[in-house]
Short mmCIF file of C-alpha atoms and ligand atoms in Angstrom, two decimals:
data_model
loop_
_atom_site.label_atom_id
_atom_site.label_comp_id
_atom_site.label_asym_id
_atom_site.label_seq_id
_atom_site.Cartn_x
_atom_site.Cartn_y
_atom_site.Cartn_z
CA MET U 1 160.14 39.16 113.38
CA THR U 2 158.08 42.19 115.05
CA ILE U 3 158.97 46.56 115.29
CA LEU U 4 157.74 48.63 118.06
CA VAL U 5 155.60 51.58 117.17
CA THR U 6 155.18 54.58 119.99
CA GLY U 7 153.17 57.28 119.34
CA ALA U 8 150.56 55.00 117.39
CA ALA U 9 147.52 56.46 117.07
CA GLY U 10 148.52 59.40 116.95
CA PHE U 11 148.56 61.52 113.17
CA ILE U 12 151.70 59.89 111.86
CA GLY U 13 152.15 57.21 114.21
CA SER U 14 148.10 55.31 112.81
CA ASN U 15 149.26 55.89 108.86
CA PHE U 16 152.43 54.68 109.72
CA VAL U 17 151.03 51.65 110.90
CA LEU U 18 148.33 51.30 108.33
CA ASP U 19 150.57 51.81 105.73
CA TRP U 20 153.09 49.08 106.88
CA PHE U 21 150.60 46.30 106.59
CA GLU U 22 149.77 47.33 103.43
CA GLU U 23 152.98 46.60 102.69
CA TYR U 24 154.18 43.91 105.38
CA ASP U 25 153.19 41.02 107.11
CA GLU U 26 155.53 41.70 110.30
CA ASP U 27 153.77 42.33 113.28
CA ILE U 28 153.35 45.74 115.15
CA ILE U 29 153.53 45.84 118.53
CA SER U 30 151.39 49.44 118.87
CA LEU U 31 152.10 51.35 122.16
CA ASP U 32 150.12 54.93 122.76
CA LYS U 33 149.14 56.92 125.87
CA LEU U 34 146.64 57.83 124.26
CA THR U 35 146.52 61.47 125.03
CA TYR U 36 144.24 63.88 123.67
CA ALA U 37 146.06 63.36 120.56
CA GLY U 38 145.66 59.74 120.72
CA ASN U 39 142.67 58.35 118.98
CA PRO U 40 142.10 54.39 119.34
CA GLU U 41 139.56 55.19 116.44
CA ASN U 42 142.66 55.77 113.41
CA LEU U 43 143.66 51.83 114.44
CA LYS U 44 140.01 50.63 114.40
CA SER U 45 140.34 48.80 111.02
CA LEU U 46 143.05 46.47 112.43
CA GLU U 47 140.89 44.98 114.90
CA ASN U 48 140.94 41.86 113.45
CA ASN U 49 144.43 41.62 112.61
CA LYS U 50 146.25 39.03 114.13
CA ASN U 51 149.64 40.80 113.51
CA HIS U 52 148.33 43.62 115.82
CA ILE U 53 148.33 44.18 118.94
CA PHE U 54 147.92 47.74 120.62
CA VAL U 55 149.10 48.50 124.32
CA LYS U 56 148.06 51.63 125.92
CA GLY U 57 150.89 53.01 128.03
CA ASP U 58 153.69 55.45 128.29
CA ILE U 59 157.20 55.58 126.92
CA ALA U 60 158.49 56.88 130.41
CA ASP U 61 156.79 54.23 132.51
CA GLU U 62 160.53 51.83 132.25
CA LYS U 63 158.66 48.83 134.23
CA LEU U 64 156.14 48.76 130.66
CA ILE U 65 158.74 49.11 128.73
CA THR U 66 160.74 46.18 129.44
CA SER U 67 157.98 43.89 129.85
CA ILE U 68 157.15 44.74 126.43
CA LEU U 69 160.80 44.70 124.91
CA ASN U 70 160.91 41.50 126.69
CA GLU U 71 157.99 39.94 125.80
CA TYR U 72 157.79 40.66 122.16
CA GLN U 73 161.56 40.96 121.18
CA PRO U 74 161.08 43.78 118.41
CA ARG U 75 164.11 44.15 115.88
CA ALA U 76 162.59 48.29 115.93
CA ILE U 77 161.33 50.51 117.27
CA ILE U 78 159.94 53.52 115.52
CA ASN U 79 159.86 56.08 118.31
CA PHE U 80 156.64 58.48 116.66
CA ALA U 81 155.74 59.45 120.46
CA ALA U 82 155.40 62.83 121.30
CA GLU U 83 153.38 66.46 122.33
CA SER U 84 153.49 68.35 119.02
CA HIS U 85 151.44 70.95 118.94
CA VAL U 86 153.88 75.00 118.87
CA ASP U 87 150.28 76.46 120.15
CA ARG U 88 150.16 74.04 123.23
CA SER U 89 153.52 73.85 124.03
CA ILE U 90 153.45 77.71 124.64
CA ASN U 91 150.34 77.75 126.64
CA GLY U 92 151.85 74.77 128.80
CA PRO U 93 155.56 73.18 128.12
CA LYS U 94 155.54 70.80 130.87
CA ASP U 95 154.07 67.90 129.32
CA PHE U 96 156.98 68.18 126.20
CA ILE U 97 159.38 67.87 129.39
CA ASP U 98 157.68 64.94 130.27
CA THR U 99 157.07 63.49 127.28
CA ASN U 100 159.95 64.84 124.68
CA ILE U 101 162.41 64.85 126.64
CA ILE U 102 162.19 62.46 129.55
CA GLY U 103 159.80 59.86 127.98
CA THR U 104 162.83 59.48 125.20
CA TYR U 105 165.23 59.23 127.94
CA SER U 106 163.35 56.32 129.71
CA LEU U 107 162.60 55.23 126.13
CA LEU U 108 166.20 55.32 124.96
CA GLU U 109 167.54 53.52 128.19
CA MET U 110 165.54 50.53 128.60
CA THR U 111 166.20 50.20 124.57
CA ARG U 112 169.55 49.84 126.01
CA ILE U 113 169.10 47.59 128.42
CA TYR U 114 167.32 45.32 126.36
CA TRP U 115 169.35 45.95 123.02
CA ASN U 116 173.03 44.86 125.03
CA ASN U 117 171.11 41.46 126.61
CA LEU U 118 170.20 40.53 122.82
CA GLY U 119 172.32 38.00 121.04
CA TYR U 120 174.99 38.32 118.00
CA LYS U 121 172.77 38.52 115.12
CA PRO U 122 169.29 40.26 116.61
CA LYS U 123 171.84 43.29 118.20
CA ASN U 124 173.05 43.31 114.92
CA ILE U 125 170.36 44.03 112.54
CA PHE U 126 168.22 45.96 115.68
CA ARG U 127 167.19 49.83 115.00
CA PHE U 128 165.88 52.20 116.98
CA LEU U 129 164.56 55.01 113.95
CA HIS U 130 163.77 58.28 116.25
CA VAL U 131 160.94 60.75 114.10
CA SER U 132 161.98 64.38 114.70
CA THR U 133 160.75 67.84 113.30
CA ASP U 134 162.52 70.65 110.92
CA GLU U 135 161.54 73.09 113.77
CA VAL U 136 164.75 71.56 115.79
CA TYR U 137 166.64 73.51 113.12
CA GLY U 138 165.07 77.50 113.70
CA SER U 139 163.64 79.73 111.13
CA LEU U 140 164.77 80.65 108.15
CA GLU U 141 164.91 84.36 106.50
CA ASN U 142 162.95 84.37 102.68
CA ASN U 143 166.92 84.39 101.02
CA GLU U 144 168.64 81.30 103.17
CA PRO U 145 168.99 78.23 101.97
CA PRO U 146 166.84 75.14 103.52
CA PHE U 147 167.98 72.91 106.37
CA SER U 148 170.75 70.01 105.70
CA GLU U 149 171.21 67.63 108.00
CA MET U 150 174.59 70.01 108.48
CA THR U 151 172.48 73.25 109.55
CA PRO U 152 172.93 73.63 113.08
CA TYR U 153 170.01 73.32 115.98
CA ALA U 154 168.32 76.69 117.17
CA PRO U 155 164.80 75.60 118.34
CA SER U 156 163.22 78.19 119.22
CA SER U 157 159.31 76.88 121.46
CA PRO U 158 159.03 74.43 124.11
CA TYR U 159 158.73 72.44 121.28
CA SER U 160 160.99 72.21 119.09
CA ALA U 161 163.47 73.00 122.07
CA SER U 162 162.07 69.67 123.77
CA LYS U 163 162.33 68.06 120.16
CA ALA U 164 166.17 68.92 119.75
CA ALA U 165 166.74 67.57 123.34
CA SER U 166 165.32 64.22 122.47
CA ASP U 167 167.76 63.84 119.28
CA HIS U 168 170.58 64.78 121.11
CA LEU U 169 169.63 62.32 123.66
CA VAL U 170 169.33 59.93 120.56
CA ARG U 171 172.96 60.07 118.94
CA ALA U 172 174.17 60.68 122.54
CA TRP U 173 173.06 57.40 123.22
CA HIS U 174 174.51 55.74 120.00
CA HIS U 175 177.96 58.10 119.95
CA THR U 176 178.19 56.83 124.00
CA TYR U 177 176.77 53.27 124.15
CA GLY U 178 176.45 52.74 120.95
CA LEU U 179 172.72 51.92 120.63
CA PRO U 180 171.98 51.24 116.48
CA VAL U 181 169.91 54.57 115.89
CA VAL U 182 168.98 56.37 113.02
CA THR U 183 166.66 60.29 113.36
CA THR U 184 164.55 61.78 110.48
CA ASN U 185 163.59 65.23 110.37
CA CYS U 186 160.26 65.96 108.43
CA SER U 187 158.50 68.81 107.44
CA ASN U 188 154.72 70.35 108.31
CA ASN U 189 152.95 66.42 107.47
CA TYR U 190 149.17 67.08 106.46
CA GLY U 191 146.30 64.59 105.29
CA PRO U 192 144.30 61.97 107.06
CA TYR U 193 143.81 61.38 110.65
CA HIS U 194 145.51 64.85 111.37
CA PHE U 195 144.15 66.42 114.57
CA PRO U 196 142.18 69.41 113.34
CA GLU U 197 144.27 71.31 115.83
CA LYS U 198 146.83 71.92 113.36
CA LEU U 199 145.98 74.56 110.50
CA ILE U 200 145.05 72.81 107.34
CA PRO U 201 142.70 70.14 109.43
CA LEU U 202 141.50 72.97 111.62
CA CYS U 203 140.64 75.17 108.20
CA ILE U 204 139.22 72.69 106.47
CA LEU U 205 136.62 71.47 108.96
CA ASN U 206 135.91 75.10 110.19
CA ALA U 207 135.27 76.04 106.36
CA LEU U 208 132.75 73.46 106.61
CA ASN U 209 131.25 74.64 109.72
CA GLY U 210 130.36 78.63 107.90
CA GLU U 211 133.23 79.01 110.72
CA SER U 212 136.65 82.09 110.81
CA LEU U 213 139.40 80.73 109.19
CA PRO U 214 142.08 81.89 111.60
CA ILE U 215 145.62 83.02 110.12
CA TYR U 216 148.16 84.02 112.71
CA GLY U 217 149.53 87.73 111.83
CA ASP U 218 150.11 88.05 108.07
CA GLY U 219 150.25 85.14 106.90
CA GLN U 220 153.27 85.56 105.27
CA GLN U 221 154.98 82.43 107.37
CA ILE U 222 156.41 79.92 105.71
CA ARG U 223 156.25 76.36 105.98
CA ASP U 224 156.91 72.83 103.88
CA TRP U 225 154.48 70.68 103.63
CA LEU U 226 154.79 66.65 103.42
CA TYR U 227 151.93 64.58 102.34
CA VAL U 228 151.89 62.44 105.35
CA LYS U 229 151.95 59.30 103.25
CA ASP U 230 155.29 60.23 101.63
CA HIS U 231 156.79 60.53 105.09
CA CYS U 232 155.35 57.29 105.97
CA THR U 233 157.41 55.58 102.44
CA ALA U 234 160.54 57.75 103.83
CA ILE U 235 160.55 56.29 107.59
CA ARG U 236 160.63 52.75 105.96
CA LEU U 237 163.34 53.32 103.86
CA VAL U 238 165.43 55.10 105.75
CA LEU U 239 164.13 52.10 108.16
CA LYS U 240 165.79 50.02 105.55
CA ASN U 241 168.71 51.35 104.84
CA GLY U 242 169.91 54.14 107.17
CA ALA U 243 173.01 54.49 107.44
CA LEU U 244 173.20 53.47 111.72
CA GLY U 245 173.94 56.83 114.05
CA GLY U 246 172.50 59.32 110.79
CA THR U 247 170.11 61.76 110.37
CA TYR U 248 168.04 62.04 107.22
CA ASN U 249 165.76 65.68 106.91
CA ILE U 250 162.56 64.40 104.76
CA GLY U 251 161.00 67.26 102.74
CA GLY U 252 158.72 67.33 99.77
CA ARG U 253 160.15 70.71 98.17
CA ASN U 254 156.83 72.06 99.05
CA GLU U 255 157.16 75.93 100.74
CA LYS U 256 154.14 77.63 100.49
CA THR U 257 152.68 81.05 103.34
CA ASN U 258 150.09 79.97 105.51
CA LEU U 259 147.72 82.47 103.53
CA ASP U 260 148.37 80.13 100.22
CA VAL U 261 148.19 77.07 101.74
CA VAL U 262 144.68 78.42 102.90
CA GLU U 263 143.56 80.19 99.66
CA ILE U 264 144.28 76.37 97.77
CA LEU U 265 142.76 74.16 100.35
CA CYS U 266 139.45 77.12 99.89
CA SER U 267 139.54 76.12 96.04
CA VAL U 268 139.51 72.77 96.99
CA LEU U 269 136.55 72.56 98.98
CA ASP U 270 134.79 75.37 96.60
CA GLU U 271 135.34 72.77 93.74
CA LEU U 272 134.56 69.89 96.00
CA MET U 273 131.75 70.69 98.47
CA PRO U 274 130.44 74.61 96.73
CA LYS U 275 128.41 76.58 99.31
CA LYS U 276 125.17 76.84 98.99
CA ASP U 277 124.90 80.82 99.03
CA GLY U 278 127.69 80.53 96.16
CA SER U 279 130.06 83.12 98.10
CA LYS U 280 134.01 82.01 98.65
CA TYR U 281 135.45 79.90 101.26
CA SER U 282 138.05 82.09 101.46
CA THR U 283 135.91 84.50 102.50
CA GLN U 284 135.96 83.14 105.52
CA ILE U 285 139.35 83.75 106.60
CA ILE U 286 140.78 86.26 109.30
CA TYR U 287 143.82 87.40 111.23
CA VAL U 288 144.20 86.83 114.79
CA LYS U 289 146.83 87.65 117.15
CA ASP U 290 150.08 86.25 116.13
CA ARG U 291 151.83 83.54 117.95
CA PRO U 292 154.71 84.54 120.17
CA GLY U 293 158.09 83.71 118.57
CA HIS U 294 156.73 82.04 115.43
CA ASP U 295 158.89 81.21 113.15
CA LYS U 296 158.63 82.17 109.74
CA ARG U 297 160.20 79.82 107.38
CA TYR U 298 160.99 76.14 108.20
CA ALA U 299 161.97 74.15 104.35
CA ILE U 300 164.05 71.37 103.70
CA ASP U 301 166.83 70.08 101.66
CA ALA U 302 165.72 66.40 100.98
CA THR U 303 168.95 65.47 99.04
CA LYS U 304 171.01 63.07 101.20
CA LEU U 305 167.65 60.94 101.50
CA GLU U 306 167.00 61.69 97.52
CA SER U 307 170.60 61.01 96.98
CA GLU U 308 171.35 57.84 99.62
CA LEU U 309 168.31 56.65 99.70
CA GLY U 310 166.40 57.26 96.24
CA TRP U 311 163.02 58.08 98.49
CA LEU U 312 161.22 60.71 96.01
CA PRO U 313 158.04 62.16 97.15
CA GLU U 314 154.62 60.75 95.22
CA GLU U 315 152.61 63.22 95.58
CA THR U 316 152.36 67.48 94.97
CA PHE U 317 150.72 69.27 97.52
CA GLU U 318 147.63 70.80 94.64
CA SER U 319 147.30 66.26 94.52
CA GLY U 320 147.67 65.92 98.32
CA ILE U 321 146.06 68.54 99.55
CA ARG U 322 143.34 67.51 97.38
CA LYS U 323 143.41 63.71 98.96
CA THR U 324 143.55 65.28 101.97
CA VAL U 325 140.57 67.20 101.69
CA GLU U 326 138.16 63.85 99.69
CA TRP U 327 139.45 62.30 103.26
CA TYR U 328 137.76 64.49 105.49
CA LEU U 329 134.74 64.93 103.64
CA GLY U 330 134.81 61.21 103.78
CA HIS U 331 134.99 60.87 107.37
CA GLN U 332 132.19 63.25 109.43
CA ASP U 333 132.04 60.25 111.62
CA TRP U 334 135.23 60.45 112.41
CA VAL U 335 135.42 64.41 112.86
CA SER U 336 132.19 64.83 114.90
CA ARG U 337 133.72 62.50 117.82
CA VAL U 338 137.19 64.27 117.53
CA GLN U 339 135.50 67.36 117.86
CA SER U 340 134.09 66.64 120.72
CA GLY U 341 135.08 67.18 124.71
CA GLU U 342 138.54 68.11 124.89
CA TYR U 343 139.45 69.51 122.22
CA GLN U 344 135.89 72.39 122.07
CA ASN U 345 138.17 73.66 125.60
CA TRP U 346 141.06 73.68 124.00
CA ILE U 347 139.49 75.93 120.45
CA ASN U 348 137.84 78.26 123.22
CA LYS U 349 140.97 79.26 124.92
CA GLN U 350 142.83 79.41 121.97
CA TYR U 351 140.51 81.67 119.77
CA GLN U 352 138.26 83.11 122.34
P1 LIG B 1 150.67 63.51 117.82
O1 LIG B 1 150.34 64.45 118.58
O2 LIG B 1 149.21 63.49 116.74
O3 LIG B 1 150.16 62.29 117.42
C1 LIG B 1 151.35 61.55 118.46
C2 LIG B 1 150.99 60.32 119.31
O4 LIG B 1 151.93 59.79 120.80
C3 LIG B 1 149.38 60.64 119.80
O5 LIG B 1 149.20 59.62 120.42
C4 LIG B 1 149.91 60.52 122.17
O6 LIG B 1 148.78 60.01 122.37
C5 LIG B 1 151.67 59.59 122.26
N1 LIG B 1 151.41 60.09 123.31
C6 LIG B 1 152.63 61.58 124.11
N2 LIG B 1 152.80 61.21 124.37
C7 LIG B 1 152.72 59.64 124.65
C8 LIG B 1 153.78 58.95 125.42
N3 LIG B 1 154.09 59.73 126.73
N4 LIG B 1 154.06 57.94 126.13
C9 LIG B 1 152.82 57.33 124.53
N5 LIG B 1 152.33 57.89 123.65
C10 LIG B 1 152.27 59.08 123.78
O7 LIG B 1 151.44 63.65 116.45
P2 LIG B 1 152.31 63.19 115.23
O8 LIG B 1 152.05 64.54 114.10
O9 LIG B 1 151.19 62.31 115.10
O10 LIG B 1 154.12 63.68 115.08
C11 LIG B 1 154.11 62.44 115.55
C12 LIG B 1 155.71 62.45 115.92
O11 LIG B 1 156.39 63.01 114.44
C13 LIG B 1 156.28 63.22 117.10
O12 LIG B 1 157.47 63.16 116.85
C14 LIG B 1 156.51 64.98 115.87
O13 LIG B 1 157.12 65.73 116.68
C15 LIG B 1 157.12 64.61 114.77
N6 LIG B 1 156.77 64.80 113.37
C16 LIG B 1 155.69 65.71 113.20
C17 LIG B 1 154.83 66.29 112.10
C18 LIG B 1 153.61 67.17 111.97
O14 LIG B 1 153.50 68.05 110.77
N7 LIG B 1 152.57 66.66 112.03
C19 LIG B 1 156.48 67.08 111.60
C20 LIG B 1 157.23 66.45 111.86
C21 LIG B 1 157.64 65.77 112.64
P1 LIG B 2 150.54 73.97 112.60
O1 LIG B 2 149.73 73.43 111.65
O2 LIG B 2 150.38 74.43 114.46
O3 LIG B 2 152.01 73.74 112.36
P2 LIG B 2 154.23 73.76 112.65
O4 LIG B 2 153.58 75.07 114.12
O5 LIG B 2 154.02 73.09 113.64
O6 LIG B 2 154.22 74.71 111.77
O7 LIG B 2 150.63 75.56 111.58
C1 LIG B 2 151.59 75.88 110.59
C2 LIG B 2 151.15 77.25 110.63
O8 LIG B 2 150.18 77.92 110.05
C3 LIG B 2 151.97 77.94 111.21
O9 LIG B 2 152.44 79.08 110.98
C4 LIG B 2 151.37 78.15 112.19
C5 LIG B 2 149.90 78.74 111.85
N1 LIG B 2 148.48 78.71 111.61
C6 LIG B 2 147.88 79.63 111.59
O10 LIG B 2 147.92 81.04 110.89
N2 LIG B 2 146.43 79.81 112.18
C7 LIG B 2 145.99 78.47 113.25
O11 LIG B 2 144.95 78.42 113.65
C8 LIG B 2 147.21 77.59 113.60
C9 LIG B 2 147.14 76.70 114.65
C10 LIG B 2 148.26 77.59 113.06
#
């Protein structure tokens, strides 16, 4: 049997593929367009794995998708492929519309044709798992309950609006055509292979380079952090036992302000890699201009996933952040290659 994983060279996709082979020997076809965020080096350890094939390509390329589906006959598709960075979506939304909306549409349509032509048994077991975000629910006030699967969609950035559109398409393809889909909406992830444009890896690397740790606005915005491998476990579980057409919120009940997150990771760095001059990393924190339309708070109620499928995260924020800092300290080669080229253009533009 085979599964097709799109966006497999990105942060969560690559963690998912690597974790998959620790659990199973079922084949994976990894598809990735290799945008600035896709890094084939993340999957380098699978170079000689006969169960793994990497294909460079776009989910919007209908001819390519059809030929992959027909050749490899996957029993499931896990769709991670997306443009994923809110700040980039504010600077240039078009790529988000192209991949997150039109790309998802093309992938769904080609999948529908493929699925319709399957025989009775493969048709019954087939699943299309769409990986989405809690940001589709919009922003919470501090006194509001966390997002449940029943919370109405109210996306506020070009990124979250494009992901919300993709979620609607996925569910419509189930409702209208019977395509066997399941959707997951997860909170903010962190961990190995996280591209350093996002808050946690950016601050780890800036701290180590003696650069500023930029906090947008007053740093009191709240995110609900989940270690990436706990997200991957949840996806495997939803793939196996999730209800057809269903939605599962995924989150580790780890709400933290951005300032708290950066202060915690500074204290882990103080312990693991003390600065030569004896000063604390937190002295590098600076406050910068706020993100336009910055969502105040995200928080996930994962009761459905916990009670229906028995999922629980393994890592606390403290244990996960320590593993993450250790991973970055141990992967300086990965870091220096990722930080060259296009990355510098983005950093110069965003934080000039
Ligand atoms: P990422 O930006 O690190 O990776 C996205 C990957 O998709 C990259 O490898 C990129 O090359 C690839 N890609 C982009 N456009 C493509 C296209 N048209 N065709 C094929 N591949 C394409 O993002 P991530 O953080 O790994 O997120 C993966 C998925 O999880 C996204 O759908 C995102 O919305 C969702 N998600 C992310 C988080 C988070 O905190 N990072 C939380 C919840 C949900
Ligand atoms: P980010 O990692 O971009 O994820 P998202 O916007 O999808 O939640 O940002 C996490 C939080 O950190 C968000 O509230 C914005 C904030 N942030 C900063 O304060 N400074 C930064 O340099 C970045 C990249 C993010």
